[in-house]
XYZ file of N, CA, C and O in Angstrom:
620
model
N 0.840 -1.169 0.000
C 0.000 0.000 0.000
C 0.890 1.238 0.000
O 1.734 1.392 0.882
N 0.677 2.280 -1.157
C 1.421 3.136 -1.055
C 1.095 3.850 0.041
O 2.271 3.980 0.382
N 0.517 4.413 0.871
C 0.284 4.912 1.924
C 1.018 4.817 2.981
O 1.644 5.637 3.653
N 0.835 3.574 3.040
C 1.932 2.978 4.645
C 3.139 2.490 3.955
O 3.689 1.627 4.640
N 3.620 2.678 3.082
C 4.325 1.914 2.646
C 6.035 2.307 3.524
O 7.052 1.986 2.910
N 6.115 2.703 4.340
C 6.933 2.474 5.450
C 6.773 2.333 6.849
O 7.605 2.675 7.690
N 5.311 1.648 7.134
C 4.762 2.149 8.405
C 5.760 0.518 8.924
O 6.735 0.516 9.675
N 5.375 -0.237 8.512
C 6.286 -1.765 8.629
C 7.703 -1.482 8.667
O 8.282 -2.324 9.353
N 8.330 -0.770 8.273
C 9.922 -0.873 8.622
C 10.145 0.402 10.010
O 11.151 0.354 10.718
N 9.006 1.521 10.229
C 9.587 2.318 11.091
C 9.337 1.143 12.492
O 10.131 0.860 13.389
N 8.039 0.672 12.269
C 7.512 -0.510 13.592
C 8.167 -1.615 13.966
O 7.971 -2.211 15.025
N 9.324 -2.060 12.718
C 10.226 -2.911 13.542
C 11.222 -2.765 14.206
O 11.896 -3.603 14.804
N 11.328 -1.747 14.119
C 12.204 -1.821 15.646
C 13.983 -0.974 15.104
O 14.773 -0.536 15.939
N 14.147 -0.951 14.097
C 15.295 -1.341 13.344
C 16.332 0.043 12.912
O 16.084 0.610 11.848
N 17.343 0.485 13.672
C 18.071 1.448 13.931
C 17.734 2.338 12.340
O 17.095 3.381 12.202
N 18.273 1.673 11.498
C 17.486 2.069 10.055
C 16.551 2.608 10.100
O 16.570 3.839 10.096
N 15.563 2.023 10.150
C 14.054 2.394 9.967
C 13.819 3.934 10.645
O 13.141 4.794 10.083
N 14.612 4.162 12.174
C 14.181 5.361 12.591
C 15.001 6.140 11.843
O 14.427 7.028 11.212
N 16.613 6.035 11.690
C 17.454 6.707 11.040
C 16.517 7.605 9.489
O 16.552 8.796 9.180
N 15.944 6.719 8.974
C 15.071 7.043 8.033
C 13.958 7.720 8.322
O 13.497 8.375 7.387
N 13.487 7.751 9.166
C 12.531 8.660 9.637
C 12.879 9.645 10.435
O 11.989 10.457 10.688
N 14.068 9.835 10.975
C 14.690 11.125 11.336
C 15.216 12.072 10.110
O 15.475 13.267 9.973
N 15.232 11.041 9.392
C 15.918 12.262 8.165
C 14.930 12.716 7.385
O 15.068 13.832 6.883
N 13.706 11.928 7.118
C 12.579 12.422 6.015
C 12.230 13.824 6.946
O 12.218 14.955 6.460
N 11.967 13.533 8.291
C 11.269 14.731 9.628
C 12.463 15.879 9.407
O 12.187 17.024 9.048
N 13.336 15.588 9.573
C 14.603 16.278 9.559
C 14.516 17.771 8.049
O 14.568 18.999 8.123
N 14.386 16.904 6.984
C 14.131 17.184 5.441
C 12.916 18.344 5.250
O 12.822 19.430 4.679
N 12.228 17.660 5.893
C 10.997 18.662 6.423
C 10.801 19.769 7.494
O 9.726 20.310 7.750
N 11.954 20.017 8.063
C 12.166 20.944 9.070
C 12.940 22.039 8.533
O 12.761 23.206 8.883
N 14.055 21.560 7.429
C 14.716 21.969 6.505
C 13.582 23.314 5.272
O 13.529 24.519 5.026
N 13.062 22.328 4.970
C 11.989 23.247 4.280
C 11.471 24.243 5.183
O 11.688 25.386 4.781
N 10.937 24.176 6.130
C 10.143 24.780 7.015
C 10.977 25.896 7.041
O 10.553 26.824 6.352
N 11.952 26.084 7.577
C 13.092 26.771 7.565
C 13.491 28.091 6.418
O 13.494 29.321 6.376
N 13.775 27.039 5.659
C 14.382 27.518 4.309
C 12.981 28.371 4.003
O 13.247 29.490 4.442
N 11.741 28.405 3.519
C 10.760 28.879 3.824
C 10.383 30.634 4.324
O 10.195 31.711 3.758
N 10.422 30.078 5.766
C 10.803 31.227 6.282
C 11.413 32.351 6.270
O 11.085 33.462 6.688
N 12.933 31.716 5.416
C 13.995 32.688 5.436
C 13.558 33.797 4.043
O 13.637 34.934 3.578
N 13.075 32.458 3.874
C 12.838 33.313 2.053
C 11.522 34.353 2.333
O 11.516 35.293 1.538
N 10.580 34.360 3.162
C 9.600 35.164 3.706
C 8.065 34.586 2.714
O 7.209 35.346 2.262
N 8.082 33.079 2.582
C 7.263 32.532 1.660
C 6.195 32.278 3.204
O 6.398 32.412 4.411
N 4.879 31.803 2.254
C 3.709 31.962 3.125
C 2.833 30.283 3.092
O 2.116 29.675 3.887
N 3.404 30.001 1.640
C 2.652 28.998 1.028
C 3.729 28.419 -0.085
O 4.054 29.025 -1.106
N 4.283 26.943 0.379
C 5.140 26.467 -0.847
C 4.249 25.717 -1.943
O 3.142 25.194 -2.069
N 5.615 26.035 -2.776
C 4.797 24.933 -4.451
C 4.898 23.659 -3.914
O 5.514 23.190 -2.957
N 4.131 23.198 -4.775
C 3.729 21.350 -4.653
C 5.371 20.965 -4.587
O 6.089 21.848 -5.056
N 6.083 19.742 -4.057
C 7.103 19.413 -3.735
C 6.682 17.459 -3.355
O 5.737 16.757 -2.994
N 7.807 17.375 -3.662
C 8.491 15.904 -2.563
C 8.154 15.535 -1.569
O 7.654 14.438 -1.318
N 8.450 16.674 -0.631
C 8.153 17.005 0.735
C 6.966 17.222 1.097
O 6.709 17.518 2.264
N 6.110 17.123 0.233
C 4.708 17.237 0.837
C 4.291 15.778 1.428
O 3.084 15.618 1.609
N 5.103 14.768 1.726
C 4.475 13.820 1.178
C 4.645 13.080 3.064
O 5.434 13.399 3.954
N 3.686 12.183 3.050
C 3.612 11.767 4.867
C 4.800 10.975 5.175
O 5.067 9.949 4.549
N 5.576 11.466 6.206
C 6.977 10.136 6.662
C 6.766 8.703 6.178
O 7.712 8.129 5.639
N 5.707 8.145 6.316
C 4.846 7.031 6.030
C 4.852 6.667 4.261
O 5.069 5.586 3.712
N 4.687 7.345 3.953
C 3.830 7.347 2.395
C 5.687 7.748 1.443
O 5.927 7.102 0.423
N 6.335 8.388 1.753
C 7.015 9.265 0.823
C 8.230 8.440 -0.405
O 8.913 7.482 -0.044
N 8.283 8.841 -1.393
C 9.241 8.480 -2.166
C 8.357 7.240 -3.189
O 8.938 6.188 -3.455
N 7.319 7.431 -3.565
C 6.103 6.331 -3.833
C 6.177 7.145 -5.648
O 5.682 8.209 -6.019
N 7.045 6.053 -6.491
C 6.730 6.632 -7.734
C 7.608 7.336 -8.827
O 7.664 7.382 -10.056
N 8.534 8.077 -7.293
C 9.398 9.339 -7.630
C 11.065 8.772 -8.008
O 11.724 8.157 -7.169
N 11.595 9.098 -9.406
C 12.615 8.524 -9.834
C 13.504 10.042 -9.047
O 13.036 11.139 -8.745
N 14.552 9.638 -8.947
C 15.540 11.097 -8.430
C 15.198 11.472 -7.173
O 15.181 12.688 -6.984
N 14.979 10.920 -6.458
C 13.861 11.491 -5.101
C 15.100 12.264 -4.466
O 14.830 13.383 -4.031
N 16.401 11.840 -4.349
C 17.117 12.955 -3.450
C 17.604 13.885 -4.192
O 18.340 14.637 -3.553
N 17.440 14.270 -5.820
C 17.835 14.975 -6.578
C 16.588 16.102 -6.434
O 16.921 17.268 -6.226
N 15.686 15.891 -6.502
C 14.340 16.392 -6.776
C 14.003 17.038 -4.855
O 13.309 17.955 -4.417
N 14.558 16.394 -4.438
C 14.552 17.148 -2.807
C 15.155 18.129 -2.445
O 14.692 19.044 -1.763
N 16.768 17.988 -3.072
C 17.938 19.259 -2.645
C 17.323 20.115 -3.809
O 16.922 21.255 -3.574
N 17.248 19.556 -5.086
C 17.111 21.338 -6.073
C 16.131 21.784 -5.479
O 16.239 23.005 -5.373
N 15.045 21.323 -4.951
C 14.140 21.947 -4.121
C 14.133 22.846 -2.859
O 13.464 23.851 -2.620
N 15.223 22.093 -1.994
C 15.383 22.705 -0.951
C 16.570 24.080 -1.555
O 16.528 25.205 -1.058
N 17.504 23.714 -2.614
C 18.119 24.786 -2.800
C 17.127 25.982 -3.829
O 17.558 27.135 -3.853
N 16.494 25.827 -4.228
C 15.589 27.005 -4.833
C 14.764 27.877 -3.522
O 14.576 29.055 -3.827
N 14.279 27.517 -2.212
C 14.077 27.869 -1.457
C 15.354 28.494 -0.801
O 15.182 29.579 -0.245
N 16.374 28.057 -0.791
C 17.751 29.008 -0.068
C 18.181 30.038 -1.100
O 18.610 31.162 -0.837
N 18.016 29.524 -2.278
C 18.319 30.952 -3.144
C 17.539 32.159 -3.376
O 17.890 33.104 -4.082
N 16.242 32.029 -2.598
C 15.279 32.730 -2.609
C 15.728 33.479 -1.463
O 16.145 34.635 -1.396
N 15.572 32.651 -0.623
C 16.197 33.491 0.902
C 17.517 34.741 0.354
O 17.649 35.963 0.426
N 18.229 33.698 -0.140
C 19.929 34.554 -0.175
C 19.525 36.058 -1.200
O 20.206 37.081 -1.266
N 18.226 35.774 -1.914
C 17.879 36.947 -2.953
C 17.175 37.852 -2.035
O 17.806 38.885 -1.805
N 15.905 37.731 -1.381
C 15.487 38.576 -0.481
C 16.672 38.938 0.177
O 16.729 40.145 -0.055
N 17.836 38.595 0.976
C 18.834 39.543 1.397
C 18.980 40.660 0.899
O 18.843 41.872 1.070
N 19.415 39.595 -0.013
C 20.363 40.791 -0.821
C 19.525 41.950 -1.492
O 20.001 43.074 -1.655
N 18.135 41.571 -1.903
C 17.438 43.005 -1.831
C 16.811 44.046 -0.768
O 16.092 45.043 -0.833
N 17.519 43.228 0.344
C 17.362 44.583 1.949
C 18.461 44.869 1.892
O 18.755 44.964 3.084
N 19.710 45.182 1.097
C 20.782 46.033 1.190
C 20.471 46.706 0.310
O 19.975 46.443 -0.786
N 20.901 48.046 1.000
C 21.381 49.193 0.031
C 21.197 49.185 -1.381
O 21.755 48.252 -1.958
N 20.342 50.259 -2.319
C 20.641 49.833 -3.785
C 22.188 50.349 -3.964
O 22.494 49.776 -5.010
N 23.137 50.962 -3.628
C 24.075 50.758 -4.003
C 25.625 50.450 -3.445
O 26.754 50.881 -3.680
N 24.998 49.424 -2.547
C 25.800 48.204 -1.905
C 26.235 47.440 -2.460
O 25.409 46.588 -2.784
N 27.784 47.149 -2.982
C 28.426 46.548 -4.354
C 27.864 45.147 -3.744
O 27.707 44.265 -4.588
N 27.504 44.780 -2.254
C 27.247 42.857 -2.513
C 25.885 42.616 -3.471
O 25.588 41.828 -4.369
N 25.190 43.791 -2.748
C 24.040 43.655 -3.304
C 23.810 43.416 -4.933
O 23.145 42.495 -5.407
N 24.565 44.535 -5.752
C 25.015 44.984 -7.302
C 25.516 43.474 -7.680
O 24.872 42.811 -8.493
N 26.760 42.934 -7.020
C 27.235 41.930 -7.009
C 26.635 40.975 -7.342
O 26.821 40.574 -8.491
N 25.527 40.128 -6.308
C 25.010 39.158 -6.394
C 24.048 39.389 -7.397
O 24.181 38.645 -8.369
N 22.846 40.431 -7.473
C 21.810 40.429 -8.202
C 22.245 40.443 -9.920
O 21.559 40.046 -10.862
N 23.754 41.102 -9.945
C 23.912 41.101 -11.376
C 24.352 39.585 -11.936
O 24.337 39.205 -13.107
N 24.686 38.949 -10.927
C 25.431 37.294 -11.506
C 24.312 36.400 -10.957
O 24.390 35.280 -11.460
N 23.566 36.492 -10.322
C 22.908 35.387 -9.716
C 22.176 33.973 -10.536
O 22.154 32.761 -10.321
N 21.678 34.797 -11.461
C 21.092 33.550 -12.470
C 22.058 33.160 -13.560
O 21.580 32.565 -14.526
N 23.440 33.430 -13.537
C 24.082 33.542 -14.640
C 25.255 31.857 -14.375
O 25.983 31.661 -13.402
N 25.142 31.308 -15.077
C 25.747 30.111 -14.917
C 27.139 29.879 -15.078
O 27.759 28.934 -14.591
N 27.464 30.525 -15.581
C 28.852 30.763 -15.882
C 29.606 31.748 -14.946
O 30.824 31.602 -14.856
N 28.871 32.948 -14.091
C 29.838 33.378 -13.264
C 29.688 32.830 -11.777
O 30.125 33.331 -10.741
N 28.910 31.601 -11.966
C 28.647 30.887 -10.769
C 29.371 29.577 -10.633
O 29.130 28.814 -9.697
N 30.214 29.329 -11.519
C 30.990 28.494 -11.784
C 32.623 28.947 -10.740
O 33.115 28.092 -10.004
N 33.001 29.803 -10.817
C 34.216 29.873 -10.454
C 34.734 29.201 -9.317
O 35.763 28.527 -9.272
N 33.599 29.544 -8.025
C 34.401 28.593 -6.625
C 33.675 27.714 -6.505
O 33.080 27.802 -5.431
N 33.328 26.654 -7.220
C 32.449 25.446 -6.904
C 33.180 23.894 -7.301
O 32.622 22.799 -7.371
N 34.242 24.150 -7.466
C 34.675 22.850 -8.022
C 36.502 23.080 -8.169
O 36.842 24.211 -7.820
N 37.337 22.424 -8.499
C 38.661 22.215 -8.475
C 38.607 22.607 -9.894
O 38.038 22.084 -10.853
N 39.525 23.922 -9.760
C 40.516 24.643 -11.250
C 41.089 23.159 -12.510
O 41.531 22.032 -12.290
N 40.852 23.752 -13.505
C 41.453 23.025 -14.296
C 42.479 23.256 -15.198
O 42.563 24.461 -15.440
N 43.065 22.773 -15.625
C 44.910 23.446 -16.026
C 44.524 23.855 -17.447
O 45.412 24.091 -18.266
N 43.174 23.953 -17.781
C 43.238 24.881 -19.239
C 42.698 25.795 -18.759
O 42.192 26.539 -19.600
N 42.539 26.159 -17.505
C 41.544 27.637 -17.130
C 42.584 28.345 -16.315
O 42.231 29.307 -15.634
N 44.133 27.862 -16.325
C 44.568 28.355 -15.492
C 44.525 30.095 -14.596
O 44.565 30.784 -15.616
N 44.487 30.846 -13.749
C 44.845 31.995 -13.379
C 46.329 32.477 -12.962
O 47.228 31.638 -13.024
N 46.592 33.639 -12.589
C 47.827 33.885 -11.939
C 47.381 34.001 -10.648
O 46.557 33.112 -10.430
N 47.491 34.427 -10.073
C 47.219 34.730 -8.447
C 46.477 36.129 -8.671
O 45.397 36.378 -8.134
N 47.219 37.108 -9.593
C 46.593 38.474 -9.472
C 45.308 38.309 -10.177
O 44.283 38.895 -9.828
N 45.395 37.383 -11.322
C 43.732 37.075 -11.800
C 42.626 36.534 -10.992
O 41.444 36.875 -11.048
N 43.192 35.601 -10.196
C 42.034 35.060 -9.344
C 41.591 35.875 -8.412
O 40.412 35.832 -8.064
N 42.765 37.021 -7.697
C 42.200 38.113 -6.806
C 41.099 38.338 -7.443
O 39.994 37.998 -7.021
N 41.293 38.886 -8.436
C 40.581 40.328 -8.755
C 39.338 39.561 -9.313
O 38.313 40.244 -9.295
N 39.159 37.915 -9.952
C 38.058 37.434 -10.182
C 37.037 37.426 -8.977
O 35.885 37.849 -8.883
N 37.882 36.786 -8.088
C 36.892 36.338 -6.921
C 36.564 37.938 -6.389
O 35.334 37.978 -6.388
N 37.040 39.183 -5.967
C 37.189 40.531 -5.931
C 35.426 40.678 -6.533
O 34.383 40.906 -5.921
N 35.613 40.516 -7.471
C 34.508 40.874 -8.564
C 33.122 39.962 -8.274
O 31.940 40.297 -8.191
N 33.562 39.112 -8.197
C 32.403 37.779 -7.683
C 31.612 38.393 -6.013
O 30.402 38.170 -5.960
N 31.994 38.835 -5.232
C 31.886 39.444 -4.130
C 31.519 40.627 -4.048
O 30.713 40.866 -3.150
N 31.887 41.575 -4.781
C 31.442 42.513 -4.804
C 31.977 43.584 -4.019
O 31.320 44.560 -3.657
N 33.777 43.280 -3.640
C 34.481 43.843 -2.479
C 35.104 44.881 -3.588
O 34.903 44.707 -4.790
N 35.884 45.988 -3.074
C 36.636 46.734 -3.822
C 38.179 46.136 -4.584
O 38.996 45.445 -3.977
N 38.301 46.513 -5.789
C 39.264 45.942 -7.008
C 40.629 46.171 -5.807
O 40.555 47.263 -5.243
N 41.435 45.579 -5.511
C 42.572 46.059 -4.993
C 43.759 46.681 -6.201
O 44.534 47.587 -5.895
N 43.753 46.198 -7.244
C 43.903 46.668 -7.993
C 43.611 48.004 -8.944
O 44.013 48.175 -10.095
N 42.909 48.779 -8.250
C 42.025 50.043 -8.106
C 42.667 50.660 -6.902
O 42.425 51.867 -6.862
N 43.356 50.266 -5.976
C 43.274 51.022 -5.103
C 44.741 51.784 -5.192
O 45.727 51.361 -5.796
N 44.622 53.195 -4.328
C 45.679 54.169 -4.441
C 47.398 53.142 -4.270
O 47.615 52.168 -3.549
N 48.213 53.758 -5.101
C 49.033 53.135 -4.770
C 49.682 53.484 -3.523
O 50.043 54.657 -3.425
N 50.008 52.338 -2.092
C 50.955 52.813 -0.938
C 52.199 52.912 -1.165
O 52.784 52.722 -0.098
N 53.112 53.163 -2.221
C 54.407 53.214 -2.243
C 54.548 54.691 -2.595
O 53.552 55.365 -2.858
N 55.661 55.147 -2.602
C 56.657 56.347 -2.008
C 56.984 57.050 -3.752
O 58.039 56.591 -4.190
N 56.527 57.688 -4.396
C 56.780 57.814 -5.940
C 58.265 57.561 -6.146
O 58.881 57.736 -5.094
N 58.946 57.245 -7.053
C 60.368 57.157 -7.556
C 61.032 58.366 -7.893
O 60.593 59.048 -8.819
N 62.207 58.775 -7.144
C 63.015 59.632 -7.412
C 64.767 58.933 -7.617
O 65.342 57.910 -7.245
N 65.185 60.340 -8.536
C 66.252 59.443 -8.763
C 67.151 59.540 -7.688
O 66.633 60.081 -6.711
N 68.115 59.259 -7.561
C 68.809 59.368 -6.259
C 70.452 60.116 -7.006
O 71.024 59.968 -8.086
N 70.746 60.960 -5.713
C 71.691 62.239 -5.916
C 73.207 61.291 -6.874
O 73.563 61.818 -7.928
N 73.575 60.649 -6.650
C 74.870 60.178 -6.812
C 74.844 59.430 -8.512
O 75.866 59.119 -9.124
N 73.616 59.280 -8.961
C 73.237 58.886 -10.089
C 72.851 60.131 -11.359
O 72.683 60.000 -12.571
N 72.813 61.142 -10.611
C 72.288 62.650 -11.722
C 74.028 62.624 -12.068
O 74.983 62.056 -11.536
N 73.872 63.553 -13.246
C 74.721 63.795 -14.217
C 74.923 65.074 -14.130
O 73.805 65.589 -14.110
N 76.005 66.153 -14.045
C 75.837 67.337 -13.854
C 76.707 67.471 -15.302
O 76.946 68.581 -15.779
């Protein structure tokens, strides 16, 4: 019976069985959460709608189809932030201008590859840019201007 169709493994007894039902409850607290943050009132139909008892009945990808879920609810959250800062708060500028963009969301998510190499001063100023912090490379120079020194002029 799809319905109960875990009511028999939480009732035997079986470290599993609760382990599994701490995490579906768990999954669902997660949402609840995530939810909130985002300032939602009422979620879309989901995974998670579904009874500790009853869940995963049907559904191919079920933990794929759970996290993009739970992460579309955190990216919602992380967007409402970022639109209570300042309109011209570079995180704010920052995030809202790259956020849906797939390619500048690529940079810190995974291990560099030796055809993408950077220098060090490139990756500053990438990740710099990704953040939305000031270019250091922009900034005033702290060194002392160059003069020539007396023993080197030519009279």
């Amino acid at each position: 019976n799809e319905e109960q169709r875990w009511t028999a493994f939480y009732a035997s007894g079986s470290r599993f069985g609760e382990a599994l039902k701490a995490e579906w409850q768990r999954l669902q607290q997660l949402r609840s959460a995530a939810m909130a943050a985002a300032g939602l009132d009422n979620a879309e139909e989901s995974v998670l709608d579904a009874d500790t008892n009853s869940f995963g009945h049907r559904i191919s990808k079920l933990h794929k189809l759970t996290f993009d879920y739970l992460g579309s609810l955190e990216r919602a959250a992380i967007t409402r932030r970022a639109k209570e800062l300042p309109r011209d708060d570079p995180r704010r500028m920052a995030f809202l201008a790259s956020a849906d963009c797939k390619y500048s969301n690529q940079l810190l998510q995974g291990t560099p590859i030796e055809a993408l190499r950077f220098t060090a001063r490139e990756f500053r100023s990438a990740v710099q840019n990704k953040f939305g912090v000031p270019q250091s490379r922009c900034a005033p120079s702290r060194t002392t201007p160059r003069t020539p020194r007396c023993g080197s002029m030519s009279t």
